[in-house]
Structures are given as C-alpha cells and as structure tokens.
XYZ file of C-alpha atoms in Angstrom:
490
model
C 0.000 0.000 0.000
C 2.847 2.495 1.011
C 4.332 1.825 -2.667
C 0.975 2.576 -4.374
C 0.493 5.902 -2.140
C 4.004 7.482 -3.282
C 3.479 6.637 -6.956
C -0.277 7.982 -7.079
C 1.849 11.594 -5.052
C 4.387 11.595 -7.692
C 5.752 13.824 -9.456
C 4.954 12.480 -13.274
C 1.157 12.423 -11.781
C 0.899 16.120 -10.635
C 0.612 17.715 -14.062
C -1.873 15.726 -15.440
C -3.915 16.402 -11.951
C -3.000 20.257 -11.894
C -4.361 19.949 -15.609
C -7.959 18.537 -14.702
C -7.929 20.631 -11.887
C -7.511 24.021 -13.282
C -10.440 26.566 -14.200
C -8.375 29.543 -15.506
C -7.883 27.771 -18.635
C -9.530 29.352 -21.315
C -11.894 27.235 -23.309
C -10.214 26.758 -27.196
C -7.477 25.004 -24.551
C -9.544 23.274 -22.920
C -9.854 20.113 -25.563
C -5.972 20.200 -26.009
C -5.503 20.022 -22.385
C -8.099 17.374 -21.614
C -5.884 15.444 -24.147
C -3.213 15.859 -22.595
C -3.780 15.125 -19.350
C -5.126 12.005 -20.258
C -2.330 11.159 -21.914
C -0.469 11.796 -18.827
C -2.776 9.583 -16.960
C -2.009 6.883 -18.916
C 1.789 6.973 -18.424
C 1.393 7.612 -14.796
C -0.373 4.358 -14.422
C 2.339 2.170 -16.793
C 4.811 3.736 -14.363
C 3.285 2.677 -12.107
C 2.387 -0.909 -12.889
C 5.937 -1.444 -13.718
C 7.194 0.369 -10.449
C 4.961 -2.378 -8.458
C 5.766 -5.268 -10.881
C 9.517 -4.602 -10.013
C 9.329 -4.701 -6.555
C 7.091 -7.663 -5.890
C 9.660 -9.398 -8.151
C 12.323 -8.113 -5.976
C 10.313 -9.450 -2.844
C 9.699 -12.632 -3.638
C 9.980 -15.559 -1.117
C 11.659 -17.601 -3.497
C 14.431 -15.661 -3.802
C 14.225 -13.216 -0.684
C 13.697 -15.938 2.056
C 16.361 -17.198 4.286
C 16.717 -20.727 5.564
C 15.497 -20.840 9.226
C 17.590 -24.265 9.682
C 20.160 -23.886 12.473
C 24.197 -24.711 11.523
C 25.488 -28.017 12.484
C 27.444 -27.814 15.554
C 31.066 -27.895 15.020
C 34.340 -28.704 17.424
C 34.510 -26.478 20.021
C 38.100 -25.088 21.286
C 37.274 -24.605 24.698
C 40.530 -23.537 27.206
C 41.939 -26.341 28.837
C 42.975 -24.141 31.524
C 39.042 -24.405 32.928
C 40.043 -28.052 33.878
C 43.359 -27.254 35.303
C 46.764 -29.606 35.627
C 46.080 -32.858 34.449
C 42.944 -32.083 32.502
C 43.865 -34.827 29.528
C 43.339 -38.181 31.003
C 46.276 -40.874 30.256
C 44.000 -43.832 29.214
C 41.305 -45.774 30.401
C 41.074 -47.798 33.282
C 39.842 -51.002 34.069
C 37.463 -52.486 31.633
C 38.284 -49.657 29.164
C 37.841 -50.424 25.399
C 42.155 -49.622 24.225
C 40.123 -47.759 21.315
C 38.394 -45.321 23.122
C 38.852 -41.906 21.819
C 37.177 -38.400 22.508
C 34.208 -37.951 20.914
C 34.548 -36.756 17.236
C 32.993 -34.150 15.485
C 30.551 -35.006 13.092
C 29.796 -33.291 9.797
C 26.360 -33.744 10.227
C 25.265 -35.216 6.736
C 22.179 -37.201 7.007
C 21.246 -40.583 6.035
C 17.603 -42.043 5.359
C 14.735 -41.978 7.506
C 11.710 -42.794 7.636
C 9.851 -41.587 11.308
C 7.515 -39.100 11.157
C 8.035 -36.167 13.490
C 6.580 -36.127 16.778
C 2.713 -35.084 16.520
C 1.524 -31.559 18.206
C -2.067 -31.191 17.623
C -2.010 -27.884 20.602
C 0.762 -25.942 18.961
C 0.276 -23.689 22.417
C 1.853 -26.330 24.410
C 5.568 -27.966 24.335
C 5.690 -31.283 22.578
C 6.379 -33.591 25.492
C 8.742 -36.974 24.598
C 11.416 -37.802 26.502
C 14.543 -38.009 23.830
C 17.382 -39.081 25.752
C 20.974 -40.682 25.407
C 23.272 -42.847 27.212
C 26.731 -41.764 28.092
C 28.866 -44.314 29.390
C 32.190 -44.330 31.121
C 34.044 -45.899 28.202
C 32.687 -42.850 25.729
C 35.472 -40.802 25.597
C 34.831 -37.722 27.792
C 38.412 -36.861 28.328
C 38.569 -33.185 28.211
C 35.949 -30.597 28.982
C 36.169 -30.028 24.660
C 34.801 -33.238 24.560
C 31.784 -32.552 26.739
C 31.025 -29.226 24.974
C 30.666 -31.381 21.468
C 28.353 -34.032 23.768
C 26.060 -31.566 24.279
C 26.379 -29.597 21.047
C 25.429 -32.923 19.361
C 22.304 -33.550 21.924
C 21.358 -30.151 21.066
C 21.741 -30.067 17.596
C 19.714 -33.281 17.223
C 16.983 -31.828 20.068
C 18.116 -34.474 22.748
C 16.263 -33.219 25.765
C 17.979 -35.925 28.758
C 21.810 -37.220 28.952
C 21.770 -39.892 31.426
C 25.739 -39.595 32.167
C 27.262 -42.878 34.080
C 28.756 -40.830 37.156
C 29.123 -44.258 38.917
C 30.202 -47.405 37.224
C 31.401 -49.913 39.619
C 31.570 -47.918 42.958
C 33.542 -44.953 42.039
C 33.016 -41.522 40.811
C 33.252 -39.682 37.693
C 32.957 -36.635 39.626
C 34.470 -35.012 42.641
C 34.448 -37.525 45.308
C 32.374 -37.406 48.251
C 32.330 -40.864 49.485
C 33.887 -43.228 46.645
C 37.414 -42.574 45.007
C 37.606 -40.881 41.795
C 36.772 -43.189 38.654
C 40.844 -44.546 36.708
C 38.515 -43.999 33.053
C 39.360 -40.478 33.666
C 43.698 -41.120 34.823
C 44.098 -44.399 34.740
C 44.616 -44.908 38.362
C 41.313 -45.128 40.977
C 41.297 -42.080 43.261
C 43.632 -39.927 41.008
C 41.746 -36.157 40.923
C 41.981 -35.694 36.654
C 41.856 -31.960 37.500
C 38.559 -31.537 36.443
C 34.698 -32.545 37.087
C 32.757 -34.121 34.252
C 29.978 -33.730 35.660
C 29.784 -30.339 36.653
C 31.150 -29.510 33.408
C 28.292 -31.679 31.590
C 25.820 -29.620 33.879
C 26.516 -26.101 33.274
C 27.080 -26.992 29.648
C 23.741 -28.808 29.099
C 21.739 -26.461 31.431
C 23.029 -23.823 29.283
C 21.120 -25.543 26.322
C 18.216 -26.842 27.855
C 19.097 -30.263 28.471
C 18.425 -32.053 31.558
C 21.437 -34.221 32.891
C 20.574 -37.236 34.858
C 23.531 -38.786 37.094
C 23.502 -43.157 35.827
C 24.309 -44.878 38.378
C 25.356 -48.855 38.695
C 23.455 -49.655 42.038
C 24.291 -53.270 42.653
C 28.150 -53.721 40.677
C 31.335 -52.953 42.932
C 34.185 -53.439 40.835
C 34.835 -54.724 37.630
C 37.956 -57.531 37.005
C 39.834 -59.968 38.512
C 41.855 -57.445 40.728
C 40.535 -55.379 43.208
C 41.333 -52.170 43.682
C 43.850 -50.515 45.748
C 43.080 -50.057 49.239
C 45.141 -46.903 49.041
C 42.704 -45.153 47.344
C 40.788 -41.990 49.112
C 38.103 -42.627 49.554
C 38.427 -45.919 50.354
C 37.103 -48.078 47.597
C 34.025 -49.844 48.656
C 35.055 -53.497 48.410
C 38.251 -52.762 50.597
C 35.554 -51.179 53.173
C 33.299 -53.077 53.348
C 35.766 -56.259 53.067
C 37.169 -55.185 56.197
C 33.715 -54.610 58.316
C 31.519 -57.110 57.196
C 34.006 -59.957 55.693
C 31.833 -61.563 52.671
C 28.027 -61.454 54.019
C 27.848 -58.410 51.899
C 28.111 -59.861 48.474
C 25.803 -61.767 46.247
C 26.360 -66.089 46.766
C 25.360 -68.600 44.753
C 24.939 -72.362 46.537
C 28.691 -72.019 46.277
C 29.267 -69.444 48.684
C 30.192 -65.678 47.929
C 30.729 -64.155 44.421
C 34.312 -63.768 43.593
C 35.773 -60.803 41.739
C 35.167 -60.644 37.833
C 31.500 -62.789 38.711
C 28.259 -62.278 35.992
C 28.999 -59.658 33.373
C 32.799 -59.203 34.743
C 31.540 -57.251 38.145
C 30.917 -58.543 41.756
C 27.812 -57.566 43.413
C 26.539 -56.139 46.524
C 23.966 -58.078 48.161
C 20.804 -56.045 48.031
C 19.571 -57.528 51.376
C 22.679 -56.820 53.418
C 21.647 -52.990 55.324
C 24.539 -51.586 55.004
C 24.661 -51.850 51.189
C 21.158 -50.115 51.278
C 22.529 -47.450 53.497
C 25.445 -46.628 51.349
C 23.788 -46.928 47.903
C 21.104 -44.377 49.656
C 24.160 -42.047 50.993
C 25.927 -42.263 47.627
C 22.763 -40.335 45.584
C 22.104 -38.131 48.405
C 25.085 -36.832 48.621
C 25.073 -36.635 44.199
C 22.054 -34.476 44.566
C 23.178 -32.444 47.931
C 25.959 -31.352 46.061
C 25.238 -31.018 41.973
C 22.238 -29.192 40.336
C 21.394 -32.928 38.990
C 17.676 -33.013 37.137
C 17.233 -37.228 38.350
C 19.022 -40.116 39.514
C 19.382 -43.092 36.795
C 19.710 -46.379 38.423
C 21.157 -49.129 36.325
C 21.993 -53.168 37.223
C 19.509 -52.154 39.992
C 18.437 -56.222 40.227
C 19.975 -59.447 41.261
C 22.860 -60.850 39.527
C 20.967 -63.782 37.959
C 18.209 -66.467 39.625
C 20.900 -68.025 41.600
C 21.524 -65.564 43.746
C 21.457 -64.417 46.775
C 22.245 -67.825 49.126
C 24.220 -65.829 51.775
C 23.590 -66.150 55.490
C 22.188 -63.072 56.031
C 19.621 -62.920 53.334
C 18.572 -66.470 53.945
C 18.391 -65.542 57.440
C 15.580 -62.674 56.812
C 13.577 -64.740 54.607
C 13.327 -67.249 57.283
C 11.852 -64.721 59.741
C 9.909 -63.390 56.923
C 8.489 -66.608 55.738
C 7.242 -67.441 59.777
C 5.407 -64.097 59.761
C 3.770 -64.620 55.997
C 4.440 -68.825 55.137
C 2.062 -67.238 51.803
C 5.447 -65.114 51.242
C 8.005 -67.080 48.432
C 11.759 -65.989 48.397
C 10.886 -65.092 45.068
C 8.782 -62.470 46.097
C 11.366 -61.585 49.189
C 14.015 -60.900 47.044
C 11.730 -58.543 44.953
C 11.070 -56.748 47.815
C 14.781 -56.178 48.716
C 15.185 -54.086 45.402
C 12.169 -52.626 45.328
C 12.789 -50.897 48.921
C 16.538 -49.606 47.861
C 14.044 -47.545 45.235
C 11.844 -46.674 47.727
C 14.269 -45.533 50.057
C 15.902 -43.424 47.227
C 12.813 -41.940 46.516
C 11.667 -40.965 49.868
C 15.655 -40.475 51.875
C 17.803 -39.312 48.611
C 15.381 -37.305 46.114
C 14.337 -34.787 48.579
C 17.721 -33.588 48.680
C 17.409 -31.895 44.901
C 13.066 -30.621 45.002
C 12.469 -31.774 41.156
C 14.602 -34.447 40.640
C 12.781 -37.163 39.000
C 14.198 -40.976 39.408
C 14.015 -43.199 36.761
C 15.697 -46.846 36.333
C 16.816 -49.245 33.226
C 14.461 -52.178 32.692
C 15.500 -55.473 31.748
C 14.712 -56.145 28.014
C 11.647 -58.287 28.811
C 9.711 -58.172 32.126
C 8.602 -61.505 31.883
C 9.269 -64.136 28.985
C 6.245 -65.103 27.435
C 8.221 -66.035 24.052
C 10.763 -67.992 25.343
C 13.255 -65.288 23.696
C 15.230 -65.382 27.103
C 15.681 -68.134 28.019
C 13.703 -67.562 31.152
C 16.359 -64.837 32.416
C 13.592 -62.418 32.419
C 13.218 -59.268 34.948
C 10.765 -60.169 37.742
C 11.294 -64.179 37.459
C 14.882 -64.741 37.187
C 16.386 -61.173 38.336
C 13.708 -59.882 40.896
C 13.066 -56.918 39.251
C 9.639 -55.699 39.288
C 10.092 -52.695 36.738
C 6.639 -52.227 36.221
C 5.572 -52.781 39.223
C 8.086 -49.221 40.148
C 5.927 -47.549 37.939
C 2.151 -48.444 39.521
C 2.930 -47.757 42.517
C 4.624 -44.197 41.550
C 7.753 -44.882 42.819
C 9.484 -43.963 39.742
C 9.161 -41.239 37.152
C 10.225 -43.644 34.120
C 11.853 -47.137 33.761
C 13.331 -47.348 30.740
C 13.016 -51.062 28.964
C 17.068 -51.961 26.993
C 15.594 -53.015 23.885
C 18.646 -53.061 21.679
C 20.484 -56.327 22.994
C 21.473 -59.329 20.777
C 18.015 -61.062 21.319
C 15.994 -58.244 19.829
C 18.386 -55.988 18.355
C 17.611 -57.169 14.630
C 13.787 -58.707 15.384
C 11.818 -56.008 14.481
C 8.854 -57.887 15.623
C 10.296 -58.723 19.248
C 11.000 -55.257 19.572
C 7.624 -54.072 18.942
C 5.987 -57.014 21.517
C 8.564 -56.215 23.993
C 7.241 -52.441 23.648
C 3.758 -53.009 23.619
C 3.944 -55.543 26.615
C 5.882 -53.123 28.524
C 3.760 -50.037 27.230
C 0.603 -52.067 28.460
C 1.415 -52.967 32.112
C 3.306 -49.976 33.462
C 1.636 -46.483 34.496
C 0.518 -43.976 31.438
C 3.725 -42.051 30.284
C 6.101 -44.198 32.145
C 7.742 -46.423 29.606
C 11.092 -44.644 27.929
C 12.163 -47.361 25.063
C 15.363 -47.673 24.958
C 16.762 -47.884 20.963
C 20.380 -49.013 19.780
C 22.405 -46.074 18.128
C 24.283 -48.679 16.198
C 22.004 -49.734 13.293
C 24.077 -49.625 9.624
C 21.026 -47.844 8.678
C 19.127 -44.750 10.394
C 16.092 -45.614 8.720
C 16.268 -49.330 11.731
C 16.350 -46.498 13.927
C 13.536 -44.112 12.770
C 11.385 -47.066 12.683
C 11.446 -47.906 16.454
C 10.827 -44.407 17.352
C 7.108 -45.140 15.166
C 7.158 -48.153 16.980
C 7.616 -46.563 20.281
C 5.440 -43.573 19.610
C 2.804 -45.811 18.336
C 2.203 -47.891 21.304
C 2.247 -44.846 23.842
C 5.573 -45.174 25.127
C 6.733 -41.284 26.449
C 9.999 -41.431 25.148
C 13.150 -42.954 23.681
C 16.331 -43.164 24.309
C 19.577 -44.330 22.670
C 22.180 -46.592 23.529
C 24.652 -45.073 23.247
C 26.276 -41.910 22.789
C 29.431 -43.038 21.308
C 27.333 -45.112 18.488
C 25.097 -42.221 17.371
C 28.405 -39.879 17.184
C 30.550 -42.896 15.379
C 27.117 -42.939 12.961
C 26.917 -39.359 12.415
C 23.114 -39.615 13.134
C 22.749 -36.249 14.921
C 20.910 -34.403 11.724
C 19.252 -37.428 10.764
C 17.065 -37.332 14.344
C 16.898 -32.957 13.792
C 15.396 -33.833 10.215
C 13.454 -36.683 11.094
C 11.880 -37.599 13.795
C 12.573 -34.817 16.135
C 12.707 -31.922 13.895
C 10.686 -30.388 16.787
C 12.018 -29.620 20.305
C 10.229 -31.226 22.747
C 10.405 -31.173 27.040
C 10.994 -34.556 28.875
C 7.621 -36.287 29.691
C 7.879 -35.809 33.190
C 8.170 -31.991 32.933
C-alpha cells in the first residue's frame, strides 16, 4: 500500500492532476488540455504498474527468504585451563575399550529416515517426549572439549535428557564425596583428573536446555579380577566393606560368595545386606546435595541372575519373613529387597534436589512369554519388578534396553517387547530404549514409530558413542525430532 500511495503523489502524476484541476484555462485550450492530461494519466499508471511489478519481483519468497535451519554444531576449542593440571586423562582404566577416543565431530550429513516427526495437535503447548541418550564411562569424555561437542550434538539433534554414568562400579566420575575418583578419567582409581565431568556436563547442558541425569550402577562394585587398591581416598568400597563385614555383603550362589570378575565381569553387593542399602542411599544423596542434577538413573539395579542371593544373612531374613507370611516365596522376598533400595531413594535421597525425578533401566523383557530369554527375564529370574516401580509411583520412568542381541535385529520382538511393557506400566512411564548402532538410520527411525505408536513417552539411545561414530545427529533434527520437545515428566 505504502508503494501505491508514493506513486499515485508523484511527481509524473501532478501535471496531469493540476491539468484537470484548473479553471483559468480558457476554453479553445480546454480540448488540447483534456488530451493531454489524459495522456499523462495513462503513463502515470504504466509507471506505475511497472514500479509495483519490479518490486514484488524483488520481494519474492523464493528468492528473498532465508533458511530458518540452524548450523550443524562444530568442534569447540574450549581452554583447557578451565580443567586445570592434568585435565587430559592418560588412558582408560579397568574395563576400558584400548580404542576409546574423545568424541569426534561429526559433519552432520544425514542418512535415510523414515519416522515421522513427533505429533503436536495444541501448537500452544511444548511437545512432550522424553529423547534421551546414554553416556557411558568408556565414551570418551576426556577433556571438557569433549563434553562441549556431547552436548552440542544432543542439542543439535533436540536431545532433551543425557543420562551420564557418574558411577560405574563404585567410584566416581565426579568429585568424590564418598567413593574414590573413577581410573577412566587417569588411569589410576582415586587420582583427581583436574577436572569434574559432571559439573562440566551440567553447566554446559543447562546452558542448552538439556536435563542431565547422574547413571548410576546400584548393585556392581568393581569390575575384574583385581581389586582395587586399598590406598585409594576414599576408600574403595570393596576394601571397606571387606574389612567390616568380611563376605556377608556380596551376592552367593549355593557355592558361597561371588568372587571378583563374577556375571557380566563385576561382583555384586547383596541387596539384602543394610549396610549396602545405606550406602547406595548415601551415595545419591550426597550426588544431589551437592550437583544441580535433574534425576538419579539407576542401572543393574536387580539381582545378579536367579541363583543368587544364598548368603547367610539374606537367607536368614527370609526365614523370619516366611514365619510371619508362610504365603510369602523368596521369590517375592528378594523382589522386595530391590524394590525398597528404590523406595528408600525416593523418599531419603530425592528430597535432597526438590524436582529431581528418578528413573531406572528395565530389563529387556519383564517376563518371557516367548521364550526369547531363556527364562532370564526381569521379575522371574532377576527380581526386578520394573513395572511394578511404575504403579505404585515410585518412579518417574523405567526405561526397557531393547537393543540387545536377542531383539536388536527382530523387528517384531521389539515391537511385543514395547507393547507388553507399554501395556502394564503407568501412562507415560515407559522410555524405550533404541540401539544407536544400526548400519542404517532408517532401523532407527522405525522404532521411534514403533515406540510412539504404542504410547511409550519417550526414547532413548544406547549409546552416545554409536550415534556420534554414525553421524546420526541431523538425521534425528530432520526426522523424527525436527521439533524440540520437554521430557515427559516436565
């Protein structure tokens, strides 16, 4: 309008109007001037159809708009000095991969998907979906640098949750308050690195949105054949413990107590013994006293396998149990054992940090139906009762590991295991949890339908090292989760 208002004021119009306009004329003019003003008219209004033409040419969104698409996130320089002496760890430590490297930065090229993104029929409100991904202890985190491109990458790709392993087999990836600090950061247990992970990883994420959730191995003491050095400050937890309570503390078998290196490499804690309760509850209070942590993550928070526990002090209990309640089967006793621990985190450690949310891992199938397992299912042979966390509200989320060998490339396991799990745990308390290491993105794009169709509230990917060594960071921003989206317990 402010284009057609200057022309229609301009100067090639005002003769032609002064023309029309003027009553001095005499009248033998008055034909010749008529004429000419017409004349005039029509050359004002050529003007000033091209004058429009032009710019509406010049405006057009074809050539005048600008891609709203954010940049891919490149390396990030960050100063060293932040992390003071020592800041480059010197190798893994036990049960570190040789290979493992710092995190790479990705290009960002996309491969093919096929997921839809996720559905927002109130455009008002934030999409809720928990989008999360596992960061292990093996995953490279060396240098602060390397946490800056972590969370760069979640960002990018609209990863709303890093569940960071801050406690892998009783020590700490973060300054020590009551176990020693974790060798995958110097190569020695106890050594200070000269920096903190995790408050690193928690400014940094914070800064972006992201909520950081401290994983922590509940039951698993120390990994290997050789323990670990009772010189270590703190003391490690199997030298403590050793010393007070001898071996009633650990996990037996009808063979007696579970040596170092037992079921997947670790020896366990007995989750009946009190004083393994009491310093599992200790260890996330003090996590939450002390860091601006969003939730706790509780992993291998279960029994080693169906065999265990046989120690005295757990078949002790379940005698005096079983005389109060004979209806009561040590099946159901030792279900009890882990379901208090999460109780008591709930109700002794969470209060600590008003907000926190707790969530746990879930065995990949609660109870085996199929046969796929063997029978080494989660409530039967690991007394774990996962959904049974989420009825009774003691947990924000479990999230289900869908992505071992068993189901890993059985599309139609996968989707059972979802649905079953979807189906007997609380509305919006089933997190699926989706390999990052499929050849294809399109395997991956498929179980977040999968996992979107059933109900589940979220996904998350195991684990950060595959999605970087996959590049799949702008396949999920220009698939699935082109959208941003708030965890599904905010």
């Amino acid at each position: 309008m402010d284009i057609v208002d200057c022309a229609l004021g301009s100067l090639e119009y005002m003769p032609a109007r002064r023309a029309l306009g003027n009553g001095d004329l005499v009248m033998n003019h008055r034909k010749s001037n008529w004429r000419r003003a017409v004349l005039a008219v029509v050359a004002s209004v050529l003007i000033v159809a091209l004058s429009l033409l032009g710019v509406l040419r010049a405006r057009s969104p074809a050539e005048a708009d600008v891609s709203s698409t954010a940049p891919a996130p490149v390396s990030v320089q960050r100063d060293t000095l932040r992390a003071g002496p020592g800041a480059i760890g010197q190798g893994g430590g036990p049960g570190d991969p040789a290979t493992a490297q710092p995190a790479a930065t990705n290009t960002m090229q996309p491969a093919t998907g096929t997921a839809q993104p996720a559905p927002n029929n109130d455009a008002s409100q934030p999409i809720k979906e928990t989008r999360g991904v596992w960061v292990t202890r093996f995953d490279g985190l060396k240098t602060p640098a390397d946490v800056q491109t972590l969370v760069d990458n979640a960002a990018y790709a609209h990863i709303n949750v890093i569940y960071f392993q801050v406690r892998g087999q009783a020590d700490a990836m973060y300054t020590p308050g009551l176990e020693p600090w974790s060798a995958s950061l110097s190569s020695t247990l106890g050594q200070d690195p000269g920096w903190d992970p995790l408050a690193v990883l928690i400014q940094d994420a914070h800064a972006k949105g992201i909520e950081v959730h401290a994983w922590i191995n509940t039951y698993t003491v120390w990994q290997g054949s050789t323990p670990p050095p009772a010189s270590a400050n703190p003391k490690p937890m199997y030298v403590d413990f050793n010393e007070q309570y001898g071996q009633n503390w650990v996990m037996w078998d009808q063979n007696g107590p579970m040596q170092l290196g037992g079921p997947d490499g670790y020896l366990w804690a007995n989750p009946a013994f009190p004083a393994v309760q009491d310093h599992i509850v200790a260890v996330c209070k003090d996590l939450l006293t002390r860091y601006q942590l969003d939730g706790l993550h509780m992993d291998y928070i279960r029994y080693a396998g169906a065999q265990y526990s046989q120690d005295p002090v757990s078949n002790q209990e379940y005698a005096a149990a079983h005389a109060a309640n004979p209806n009561l089967t040590r099946a159901d006793w030792q279900r009890d054992q882990v379901t208090t621990l999460v109780q008591r985190i709930r109700d002794e450690a969470l209060p600590a940090r008003p907000g926190a949310v707790l969530t746990t891992t879930a065995w990949p199938v609660y109870k085996d139906q199929w046969g796929w397992y063997n029978g080494k299912d989660g409530y039967n042979a690991l007394y774990q009762d996962s959904e049974g966390w989420t009825n009774q509200n003691l947990v924000s989320a479990i999230n289900p590991m869908l992505y071992g060998p068993t189901v890993h490339d059985h599309m139609d396991r996968f989707q059972t295991l979802v649905q079953d799990y979807v189906s007997g745990s609380r509305p919006g308390s089933v997190v699926v949890g989706i390999g990052g290491d499929y050849s294809s993105f399109s395997d991956i794009s498929a179980r977040i339908d999968v996992a979107r169709q059933a109900g589940a509230s979220g996904e998350a990917f195991f684990s950060y090292q595959a999605l970087n060594q996959n590049n799949y960071w702008s396949d999920l921003r220009n698939g699935p989760y082109q959208q941003p989206a708030v965890p599904s317990w905010r």
